[in-house]
XYZ file of C-alpha atoms in Angstrom:
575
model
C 184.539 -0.084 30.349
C 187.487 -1.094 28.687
C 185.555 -2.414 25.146
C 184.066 1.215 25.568
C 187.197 2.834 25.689
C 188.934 1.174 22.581
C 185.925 0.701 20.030
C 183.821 3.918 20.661
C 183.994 5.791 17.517
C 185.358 9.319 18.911
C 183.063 10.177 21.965
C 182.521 13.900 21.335
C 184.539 16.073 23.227
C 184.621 19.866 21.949
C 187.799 20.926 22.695
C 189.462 18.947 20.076
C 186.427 18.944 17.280
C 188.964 21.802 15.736
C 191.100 19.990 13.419
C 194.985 20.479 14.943
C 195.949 22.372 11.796
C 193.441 24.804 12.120
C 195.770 27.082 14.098
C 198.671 26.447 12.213
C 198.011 26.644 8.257
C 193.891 27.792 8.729
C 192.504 24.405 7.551
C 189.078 25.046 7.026
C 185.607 23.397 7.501
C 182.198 24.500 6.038
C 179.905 26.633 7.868
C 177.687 23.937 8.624
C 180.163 22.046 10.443
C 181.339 25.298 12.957
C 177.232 25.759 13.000
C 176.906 22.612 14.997
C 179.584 22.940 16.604
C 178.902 26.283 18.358
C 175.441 24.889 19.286
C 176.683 21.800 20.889
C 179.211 24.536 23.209
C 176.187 26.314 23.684
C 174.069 23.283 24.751
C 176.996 22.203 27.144
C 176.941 25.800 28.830
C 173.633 26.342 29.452
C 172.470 22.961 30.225
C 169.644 23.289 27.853
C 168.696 21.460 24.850
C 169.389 22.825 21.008
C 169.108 21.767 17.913
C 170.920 23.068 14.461
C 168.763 24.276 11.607
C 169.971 21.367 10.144
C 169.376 18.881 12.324
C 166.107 19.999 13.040
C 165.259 19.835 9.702
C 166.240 15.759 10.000
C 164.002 13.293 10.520
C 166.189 11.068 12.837
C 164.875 7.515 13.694
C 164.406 6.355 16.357
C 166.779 4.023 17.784
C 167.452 1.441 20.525
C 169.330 -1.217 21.576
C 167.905 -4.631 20.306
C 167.377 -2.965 17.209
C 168.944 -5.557 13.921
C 169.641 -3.706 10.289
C 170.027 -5.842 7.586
C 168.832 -8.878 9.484
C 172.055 -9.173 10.710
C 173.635 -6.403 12.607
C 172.254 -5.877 16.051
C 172.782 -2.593 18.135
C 174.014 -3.621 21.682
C 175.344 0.405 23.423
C 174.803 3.870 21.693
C 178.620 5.611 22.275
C 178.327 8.369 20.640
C 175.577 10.420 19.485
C 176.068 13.994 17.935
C 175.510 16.467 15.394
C 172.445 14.047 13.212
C 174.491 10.770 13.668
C 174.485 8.326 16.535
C 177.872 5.634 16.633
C 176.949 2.221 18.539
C 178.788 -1.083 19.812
C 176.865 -3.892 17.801
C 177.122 -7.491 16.956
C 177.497 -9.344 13.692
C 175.044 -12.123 13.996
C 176.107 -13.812 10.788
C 179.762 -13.718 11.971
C 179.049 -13.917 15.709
C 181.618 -10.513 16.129
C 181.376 -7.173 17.950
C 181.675 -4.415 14.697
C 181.168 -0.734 15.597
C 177.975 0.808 12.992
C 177.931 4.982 12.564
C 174.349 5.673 11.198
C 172.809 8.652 9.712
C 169.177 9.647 8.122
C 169.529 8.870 4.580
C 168.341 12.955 4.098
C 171.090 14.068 6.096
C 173.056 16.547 4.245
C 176.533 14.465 4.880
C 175.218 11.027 4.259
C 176.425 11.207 0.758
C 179.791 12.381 1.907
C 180.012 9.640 4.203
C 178.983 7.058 1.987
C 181.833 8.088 -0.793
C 184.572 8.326 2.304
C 183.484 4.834 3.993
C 183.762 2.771 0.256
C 186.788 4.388 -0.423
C 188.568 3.724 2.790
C 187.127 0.249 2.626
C 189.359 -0.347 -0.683
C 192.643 0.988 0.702
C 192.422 -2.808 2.712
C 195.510 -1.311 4.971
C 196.019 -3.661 8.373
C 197.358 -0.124 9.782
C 193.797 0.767 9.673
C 190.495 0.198 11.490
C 189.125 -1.741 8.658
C 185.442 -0.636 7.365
C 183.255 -3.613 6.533
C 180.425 -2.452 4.938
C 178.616 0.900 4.032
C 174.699 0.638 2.976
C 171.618 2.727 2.421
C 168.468 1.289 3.189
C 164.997 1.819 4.791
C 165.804 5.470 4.638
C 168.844 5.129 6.754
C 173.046 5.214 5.884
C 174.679 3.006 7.818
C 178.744 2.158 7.910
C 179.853 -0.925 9.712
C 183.717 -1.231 10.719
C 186.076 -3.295 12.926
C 186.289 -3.477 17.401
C 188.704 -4.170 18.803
C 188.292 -5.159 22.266
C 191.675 -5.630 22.924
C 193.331 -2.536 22.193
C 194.106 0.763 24.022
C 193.449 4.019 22.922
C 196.402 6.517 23.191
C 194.447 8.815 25.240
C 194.415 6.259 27.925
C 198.272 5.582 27.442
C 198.676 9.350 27.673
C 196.717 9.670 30.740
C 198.855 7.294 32.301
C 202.107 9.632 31.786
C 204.903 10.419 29.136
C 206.098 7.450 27.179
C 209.426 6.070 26.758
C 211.577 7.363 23.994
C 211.365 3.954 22.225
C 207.487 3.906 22.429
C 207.066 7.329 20.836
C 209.382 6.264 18.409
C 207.456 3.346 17.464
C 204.129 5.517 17.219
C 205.327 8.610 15.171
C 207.005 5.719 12.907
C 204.007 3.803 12.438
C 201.395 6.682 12.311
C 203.480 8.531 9.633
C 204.288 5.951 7.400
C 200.212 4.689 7.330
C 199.306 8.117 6.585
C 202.322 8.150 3.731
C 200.315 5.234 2.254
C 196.749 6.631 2.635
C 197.482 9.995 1.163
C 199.184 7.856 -1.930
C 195.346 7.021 -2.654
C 194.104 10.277 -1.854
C 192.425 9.515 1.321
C 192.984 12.014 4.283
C 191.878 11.732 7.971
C 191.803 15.395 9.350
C 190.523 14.364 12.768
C 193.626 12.141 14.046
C 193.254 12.512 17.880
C 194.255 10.660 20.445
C 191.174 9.061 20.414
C 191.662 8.262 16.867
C 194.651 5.481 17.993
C 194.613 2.924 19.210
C 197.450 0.477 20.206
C 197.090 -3.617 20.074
C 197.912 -6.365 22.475
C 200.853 -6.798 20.618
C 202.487 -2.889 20.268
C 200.732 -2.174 16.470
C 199.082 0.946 16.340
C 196.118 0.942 13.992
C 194.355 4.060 13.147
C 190.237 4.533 13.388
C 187.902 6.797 11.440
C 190.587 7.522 7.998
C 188.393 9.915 6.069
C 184.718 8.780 7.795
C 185.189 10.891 10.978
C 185.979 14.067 8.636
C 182.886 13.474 6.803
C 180.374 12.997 9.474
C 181.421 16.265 10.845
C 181.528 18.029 7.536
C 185.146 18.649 8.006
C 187.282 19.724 5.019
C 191.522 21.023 4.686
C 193.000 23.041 2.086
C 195.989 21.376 2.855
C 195.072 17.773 3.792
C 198.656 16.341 3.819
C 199.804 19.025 6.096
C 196.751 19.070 8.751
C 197.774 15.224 8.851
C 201.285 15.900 9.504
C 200.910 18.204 12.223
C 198.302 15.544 13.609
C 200.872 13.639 13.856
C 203.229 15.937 15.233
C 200.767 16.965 18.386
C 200.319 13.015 18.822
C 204.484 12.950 19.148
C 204.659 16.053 21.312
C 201.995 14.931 23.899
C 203.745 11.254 23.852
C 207.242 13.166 24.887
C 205.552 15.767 27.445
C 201.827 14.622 28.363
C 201.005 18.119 27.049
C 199.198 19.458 24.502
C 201.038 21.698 21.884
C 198.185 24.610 21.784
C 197.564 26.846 24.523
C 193.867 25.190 25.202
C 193.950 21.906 27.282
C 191.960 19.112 25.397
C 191.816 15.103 24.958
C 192.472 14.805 28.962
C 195.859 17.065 28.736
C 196.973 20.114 29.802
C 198.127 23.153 27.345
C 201.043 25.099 26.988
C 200.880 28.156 29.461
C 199.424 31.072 27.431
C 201.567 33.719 25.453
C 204.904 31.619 25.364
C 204.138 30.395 22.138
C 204.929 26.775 21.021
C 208.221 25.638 22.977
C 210.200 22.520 21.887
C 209.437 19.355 24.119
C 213.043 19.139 25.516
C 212.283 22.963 27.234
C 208.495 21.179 28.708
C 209.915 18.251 30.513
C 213.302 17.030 31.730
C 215.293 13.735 29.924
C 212.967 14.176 26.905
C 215.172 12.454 23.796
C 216.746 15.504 21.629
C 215.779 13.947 18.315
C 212.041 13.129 18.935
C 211.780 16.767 20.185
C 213.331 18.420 16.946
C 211.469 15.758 14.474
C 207.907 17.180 16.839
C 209.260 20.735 16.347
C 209.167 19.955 12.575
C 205.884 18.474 12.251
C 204.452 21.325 14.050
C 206.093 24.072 12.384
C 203.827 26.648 10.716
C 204.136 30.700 9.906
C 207.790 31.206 9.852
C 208.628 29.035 13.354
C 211.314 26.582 12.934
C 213.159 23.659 14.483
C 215.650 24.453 16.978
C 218.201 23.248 14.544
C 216.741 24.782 11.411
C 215.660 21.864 9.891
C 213.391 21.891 6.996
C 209.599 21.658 8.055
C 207.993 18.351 7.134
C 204.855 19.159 5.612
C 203.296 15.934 4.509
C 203.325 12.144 6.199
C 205.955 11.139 3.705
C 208.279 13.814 4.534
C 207.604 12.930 7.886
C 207.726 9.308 7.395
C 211.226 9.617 5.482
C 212.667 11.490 8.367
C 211.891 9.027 11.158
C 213.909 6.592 8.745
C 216.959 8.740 9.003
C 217.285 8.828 12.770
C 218.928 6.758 14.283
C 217.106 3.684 15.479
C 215.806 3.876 19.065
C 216.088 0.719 20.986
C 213.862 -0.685 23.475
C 215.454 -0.140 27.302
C 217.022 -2.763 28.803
C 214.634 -5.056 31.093
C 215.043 -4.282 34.521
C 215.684 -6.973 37.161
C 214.991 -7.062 40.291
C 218.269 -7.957 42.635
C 217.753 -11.318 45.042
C 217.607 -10.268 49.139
C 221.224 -10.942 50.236
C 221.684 -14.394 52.555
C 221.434 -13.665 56.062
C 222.747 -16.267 57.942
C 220.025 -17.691 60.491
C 221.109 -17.188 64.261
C 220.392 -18.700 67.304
C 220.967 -18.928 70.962
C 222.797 -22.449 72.082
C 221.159 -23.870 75.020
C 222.519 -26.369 77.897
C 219.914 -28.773 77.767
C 221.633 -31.870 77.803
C 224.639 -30.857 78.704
C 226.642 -32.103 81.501
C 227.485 -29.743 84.114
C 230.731 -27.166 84.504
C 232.977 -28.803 86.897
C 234.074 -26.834 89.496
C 236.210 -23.894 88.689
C 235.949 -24.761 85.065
C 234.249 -21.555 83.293
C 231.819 -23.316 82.081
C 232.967 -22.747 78.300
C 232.530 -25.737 76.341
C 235.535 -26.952 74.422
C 235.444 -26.037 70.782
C 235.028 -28.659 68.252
C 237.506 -29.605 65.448
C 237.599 -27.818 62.271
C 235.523 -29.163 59.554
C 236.974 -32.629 57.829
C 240.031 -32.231 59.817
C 238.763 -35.009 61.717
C 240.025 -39.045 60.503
C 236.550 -39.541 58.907
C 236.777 -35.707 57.717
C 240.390 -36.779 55.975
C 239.076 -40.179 54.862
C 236.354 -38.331 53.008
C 238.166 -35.381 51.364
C 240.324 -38.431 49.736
C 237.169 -40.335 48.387
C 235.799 -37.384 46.681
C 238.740 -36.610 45.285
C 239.577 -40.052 43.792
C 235.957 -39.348 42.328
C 236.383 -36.289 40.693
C 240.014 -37.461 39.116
C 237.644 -40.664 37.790
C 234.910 -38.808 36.394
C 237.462 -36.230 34.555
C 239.209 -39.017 33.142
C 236.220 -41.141 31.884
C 234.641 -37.953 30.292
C 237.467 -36.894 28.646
C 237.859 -40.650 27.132
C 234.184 -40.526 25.844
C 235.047 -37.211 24.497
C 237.883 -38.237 22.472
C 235.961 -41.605 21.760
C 233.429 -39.796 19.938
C 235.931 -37.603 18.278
C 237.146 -41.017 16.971
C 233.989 -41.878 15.717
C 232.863 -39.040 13.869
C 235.788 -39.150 11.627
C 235.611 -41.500 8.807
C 238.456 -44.298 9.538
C 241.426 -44.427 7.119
C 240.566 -47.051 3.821
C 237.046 -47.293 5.020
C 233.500 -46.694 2.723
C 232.951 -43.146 2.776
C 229.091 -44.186 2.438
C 229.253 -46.408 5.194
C 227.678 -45.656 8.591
C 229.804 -44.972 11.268
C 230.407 -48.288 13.970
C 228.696 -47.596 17.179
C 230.533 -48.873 20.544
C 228.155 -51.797 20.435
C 229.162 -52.884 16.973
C 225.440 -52.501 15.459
C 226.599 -50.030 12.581
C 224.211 -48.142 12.971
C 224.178 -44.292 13.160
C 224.664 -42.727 15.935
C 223.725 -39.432 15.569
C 220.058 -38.479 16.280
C 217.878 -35.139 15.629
C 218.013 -32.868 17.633
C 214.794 -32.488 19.507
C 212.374 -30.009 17.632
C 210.677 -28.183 21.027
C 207.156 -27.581 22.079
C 205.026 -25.229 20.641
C 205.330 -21.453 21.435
C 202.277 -19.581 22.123
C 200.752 -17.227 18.748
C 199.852 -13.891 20.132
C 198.501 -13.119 16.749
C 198.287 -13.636 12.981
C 197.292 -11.451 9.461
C 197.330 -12.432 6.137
C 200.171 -11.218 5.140
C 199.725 -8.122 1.856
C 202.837 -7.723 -0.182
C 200.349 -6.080 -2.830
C 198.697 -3.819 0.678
C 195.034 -6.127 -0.181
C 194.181 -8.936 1.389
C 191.835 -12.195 0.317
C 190.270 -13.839 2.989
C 191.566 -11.645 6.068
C 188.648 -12.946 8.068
C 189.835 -16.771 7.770
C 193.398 -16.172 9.243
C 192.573 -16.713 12.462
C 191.010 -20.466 11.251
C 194.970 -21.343 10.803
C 196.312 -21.036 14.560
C 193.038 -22.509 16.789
C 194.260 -25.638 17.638
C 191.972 -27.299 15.257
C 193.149 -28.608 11.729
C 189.653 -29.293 10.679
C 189.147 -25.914 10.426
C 191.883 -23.563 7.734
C 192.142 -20.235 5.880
C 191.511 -20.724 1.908
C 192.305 -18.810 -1.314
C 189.812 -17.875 -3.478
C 190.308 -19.913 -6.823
C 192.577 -18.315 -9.411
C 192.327 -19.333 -12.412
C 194.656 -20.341 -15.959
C 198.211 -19.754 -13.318
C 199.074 -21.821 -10.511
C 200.990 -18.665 -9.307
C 197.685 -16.921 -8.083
C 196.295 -16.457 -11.348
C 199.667 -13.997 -12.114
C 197.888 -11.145 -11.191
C 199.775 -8.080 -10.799
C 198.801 -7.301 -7.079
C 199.654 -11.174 -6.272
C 203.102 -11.233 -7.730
C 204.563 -11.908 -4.226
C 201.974 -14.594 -3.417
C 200.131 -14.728 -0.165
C 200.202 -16.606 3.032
C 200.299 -15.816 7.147
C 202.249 -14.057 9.562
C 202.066 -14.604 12.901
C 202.964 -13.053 16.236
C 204.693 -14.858 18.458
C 204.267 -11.772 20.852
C 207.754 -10.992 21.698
C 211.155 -12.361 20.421
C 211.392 -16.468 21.587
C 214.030 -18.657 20.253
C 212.555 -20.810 17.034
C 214.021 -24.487 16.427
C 211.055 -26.099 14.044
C 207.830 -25.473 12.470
C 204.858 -27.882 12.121
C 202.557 -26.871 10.021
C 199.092 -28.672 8.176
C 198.481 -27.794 4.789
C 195.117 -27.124 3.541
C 196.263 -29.921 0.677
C 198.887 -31.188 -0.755
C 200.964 -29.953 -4.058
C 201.306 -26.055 -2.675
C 204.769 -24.107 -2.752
C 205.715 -22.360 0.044
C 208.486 -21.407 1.928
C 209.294 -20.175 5.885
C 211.261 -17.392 6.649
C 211.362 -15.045 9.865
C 211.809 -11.306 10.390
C 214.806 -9.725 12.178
C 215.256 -9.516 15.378
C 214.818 -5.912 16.201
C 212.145 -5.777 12.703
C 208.651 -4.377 14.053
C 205.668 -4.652 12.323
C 206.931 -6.720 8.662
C 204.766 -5.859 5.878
C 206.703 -6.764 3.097
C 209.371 -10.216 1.742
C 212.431 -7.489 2.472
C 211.532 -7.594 6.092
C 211.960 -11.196 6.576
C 215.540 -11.756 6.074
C 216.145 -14.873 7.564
C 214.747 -18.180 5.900
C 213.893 -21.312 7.551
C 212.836 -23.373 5.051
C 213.544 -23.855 1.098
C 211.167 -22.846 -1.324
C 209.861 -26.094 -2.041
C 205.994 -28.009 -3.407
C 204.819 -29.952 0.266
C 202.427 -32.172 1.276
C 199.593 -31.694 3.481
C 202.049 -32.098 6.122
C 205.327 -29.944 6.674
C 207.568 -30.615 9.833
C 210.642 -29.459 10.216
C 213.581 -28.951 12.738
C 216.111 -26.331 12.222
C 220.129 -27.164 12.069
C 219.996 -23.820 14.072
C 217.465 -21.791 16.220
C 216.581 -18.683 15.049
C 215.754 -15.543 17.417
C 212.672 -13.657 15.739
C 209.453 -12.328 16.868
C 207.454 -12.884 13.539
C 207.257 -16.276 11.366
C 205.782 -15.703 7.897
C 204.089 -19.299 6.049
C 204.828 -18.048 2.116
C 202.544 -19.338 -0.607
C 204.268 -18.634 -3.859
C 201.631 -21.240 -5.913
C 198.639 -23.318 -5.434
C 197.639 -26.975 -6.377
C 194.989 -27.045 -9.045
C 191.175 -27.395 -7.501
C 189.326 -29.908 -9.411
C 190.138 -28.570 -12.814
C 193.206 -28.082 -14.667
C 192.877 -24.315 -14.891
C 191.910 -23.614 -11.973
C 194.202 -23.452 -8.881
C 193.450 -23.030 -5.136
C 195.065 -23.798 -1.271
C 195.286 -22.975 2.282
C 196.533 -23.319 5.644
C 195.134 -25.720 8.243
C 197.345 -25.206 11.417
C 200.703 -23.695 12.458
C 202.321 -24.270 15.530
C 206.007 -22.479 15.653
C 208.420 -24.834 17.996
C 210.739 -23.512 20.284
């Protein structure tokens, strides 16, 4: 249930096929698409079965589970089917992967639409994204193949489960707004981001499903894509602050607003709601006239949006809470007489009381010894102390080069490393983009599984060691990876793929979430510097970071002399 949950491809639910913008700025889609819509309502309330001109007029295949396109992609669990297109949960045999597949006739009237949307969003190569793997017509059908994920949550389940935390809205009107900044930079919309259109990762990344391929296997069009995504966005923030939905028509598992009191701010819906996620909501939303409580500018696209998160002020995590200890009870008990000689006569019966603790001889005797033993174990450590004080310091007259003389007179050094740690556990790893494409995403994982026969390896570039000096590789390549939440680093060990590469180590910021580009790692653990095929070192100081980042800058050559490739073997973070 859960895979079902986080890879179906937008299980149709009616009261939120509307785009969110339709009410505010009268986004519209084409006849068709409100067509099928109002026959699928009309299905659901009579209980009857009805077909569209159009789809009747499609020849749709029939399908099952078993069934293997291309040889190679094998449908496992239908998820969705709707409107001339069916959505399944399918395996890549060639990859041995779960991929989610969306398949239409090749006659029906959006399959051309769909086609142009899937190839375009399959160049934008975004991590922020549900990736889509492959779009192909063949044996009269259109099929589009695109990532599961199995482990990830989709915000209408996190929704369901009550209003989130300042800091974790925060995090998703951030992320969602600055993914949709960089989509609309290529001219690629989404105009169906639900809640079912999120989805949140093991490790607190939202990534967003269905960027212009849900839109077009509807049929659904904007006048104003930029501002239906914005106030997406918007009704994604308000129902994070409120677990409500900003229209007066309940959908996605939430509750409206109460008819005829138009759209309210989120601090006025629910109590302790944070005043500056409500306004920035109240902007997103805004439409025909209605403004922020504060009279804020509307923000009318994702960059606007994006740009404004960035000016708040930054919204920390809370505090962990900690459970306090049960206080010490002391254990009680009733003294007995068993053994006890009897009362003598008109004694009553009260047993003397013993002597205070160590005021007895031994008592004294003992106080005494452990204090001689303290005094002797302060005075030898604070002789070592000042004996190695001594030793650090280069005598008067003596060779500066010279090691320094040990108590045993060896002269040897001695001054060892400091020990390097164990290995923390990788939650995750990406290739990391500076250029927003990657080259061989689907290897990364090769580089943390314990195995350092196995690595993730550049394509060949060719004439420049410095990935061929292509433009979108000016900041090289390499991996970041997760180590789930912020640990304490003192080394790295890491296998090269071969010898000869440069690289370099650095680590994000503390509080840094999400690093895409070389400005978010600010703190560097290693020199830039060419390495062998093995690189181990131990820090002169631990670093506090979340996310490590293994930075090619050029490759060995591969065989020839103009042609130049590497890779990563193995990384293991110590801590």
């Amino acid at each position: 249930m859960a895979e079902r949950s986080t890879a179906a491809v937008d299980v149709a639910d009616n009261s939120g096929d509307e785009p969110l913008a339709a009410q505010a700025d009268k986004a519209a889609t084409d006849g068709e698409a409100h067509a099928d819509e109002a026959a699928e309502q009309g299905a659901q309330d009579t209980g009857g079965e009805r077909k569209t001109r159009e789809q009747s007029a499609i020849d749709t295949p029939e399908l099952h589970s078993g069934h293997k396109l291309a040889r190679r992609y094998r449908l496992e669990e239908c998820v969705t089917r709707l409107d001339g297109f069916s959505s399944w949960r399918a395996v890549d045999e060639k990859l041995r992967r779960a991929v989610g597949v969306h398949i239409l006739p090749a006659g029906h009237p959006r399959a051309r639409s769909v086609l142009a949307a899937a190839r375009s969003a399959a160049l934008l190569g975004d991590p922020r994204f549900v990736q889509v793997l492959d779009a192909v017509e063949e044996n009269d059908l259109v099929y589009v193949v695109h990532e599961w994920l199995p482990d990830a949550t989709e915000l209408t389940a996190l929704l369901a489960a009550g209003p989130m935390e300042a800091h974790d809205a925060y995090q998703l009107v951030s992320q969602l707004s600055q993914a949709m900044a960089a989509a609309h930079r290529e001219g690629l919309a989404h105009l169906r981001l639900t809640p079912g259109a999120v989805l949140r990762s093991s490790t607190g990344q939202y990534r967003i499903r269905g960027l212009a391929v849900n839109a077009a296997l509807r049929g659904i069009s904007a006048e104003r894509p930029q501002r239906t995504d914005t106030e997406a966005i918007g009704a994604l923030l308000y129902a994070a602050l409120t677990q409500r939905w900003p229209y007066d028509s309940d959908a996605y598992g939430l509750s409206g607003l109460p008819k005829g009191v138009g759209l309210i701010a989120p601090d006025q819906v629910r109590a302790g709601v944070h005043r500056g996620l409500s306004e920035l909501a109240m902007r997103a939303l805004v439409n025909d006239g209605a403004t922020a409580s504060r009279q804020e500018p509307p923000c009318t696209t994702p960059d606007e949006l994006a740009k404004a998160v960035a000016a708040m002020p930054r919204i920390r995590p809370p505090e962990p809470l900690f459970t306090a200890p049960p206080e010490y009870q002391r254990t009680t008990y009733q003294q007995g007489t068993y053994g006890r000689a009897a009362a003598h006569p008109g004694s009553n019966g009260t047993p003397p009381a013993p002597p205070a603790p160590l005021e007895s001889r031994t008592g004294r005797l003992l106080k005494w010894t452990v204090s001689a033993l303290l005094i002797a174990a302060l005075g030898l450590g604070s002789w070592q102390i000042a004996d190695k004080l001594l030793d650090n310091r280069n005598p008067a007259g003596g060779d500066p080069k010279g090691p320094t003389q040990s108590a045993g007179g060896d002269g040897k050094d001695d001054k060892r490393p400091a020990s390097p740690g164990k290995p923390l556990k990788i939650s995750g790893a990406t290739e990391f983009m500076p250029g927003g494409t990657g080259i061989q995403e689907d290897q990364v994982p090769l580089a943390v599984d314990g195995r350092t026969e196995t690595a993730w390896i550049t394509p060949e570039y060719l004439g420049y060691p410095n990935f061929g000096n292509l433009p979108q590789r000016k900041d090289g390549s390499g991996i970041v990876v997760d180590l789930g939440s912020v640990q304490t680093v003192t080394g790295i060990d890491i296998a090269m793929s071969t010898s000869g590469q440069t690289i370099e180590v650095l680590a994000a910021d503390e509080n840094a979430s999400s690093p895409t580009s070389l400005s978010d790692f600010s703190q560097r653990l290693s020199q830039s510097e060419k390495v062998g095929e093995q690189v181990k070192k131990t820090l002169e100081r631990p670093t506090r970071t979340r996310y490590v980042l293994i930075h090619l800058t050029e490759l060995p050559a591969a065989g020839s002399s103009d042609r130049y490739r590497g890779g990563i073997s193995e990384i293991n973070v110590l801590g």
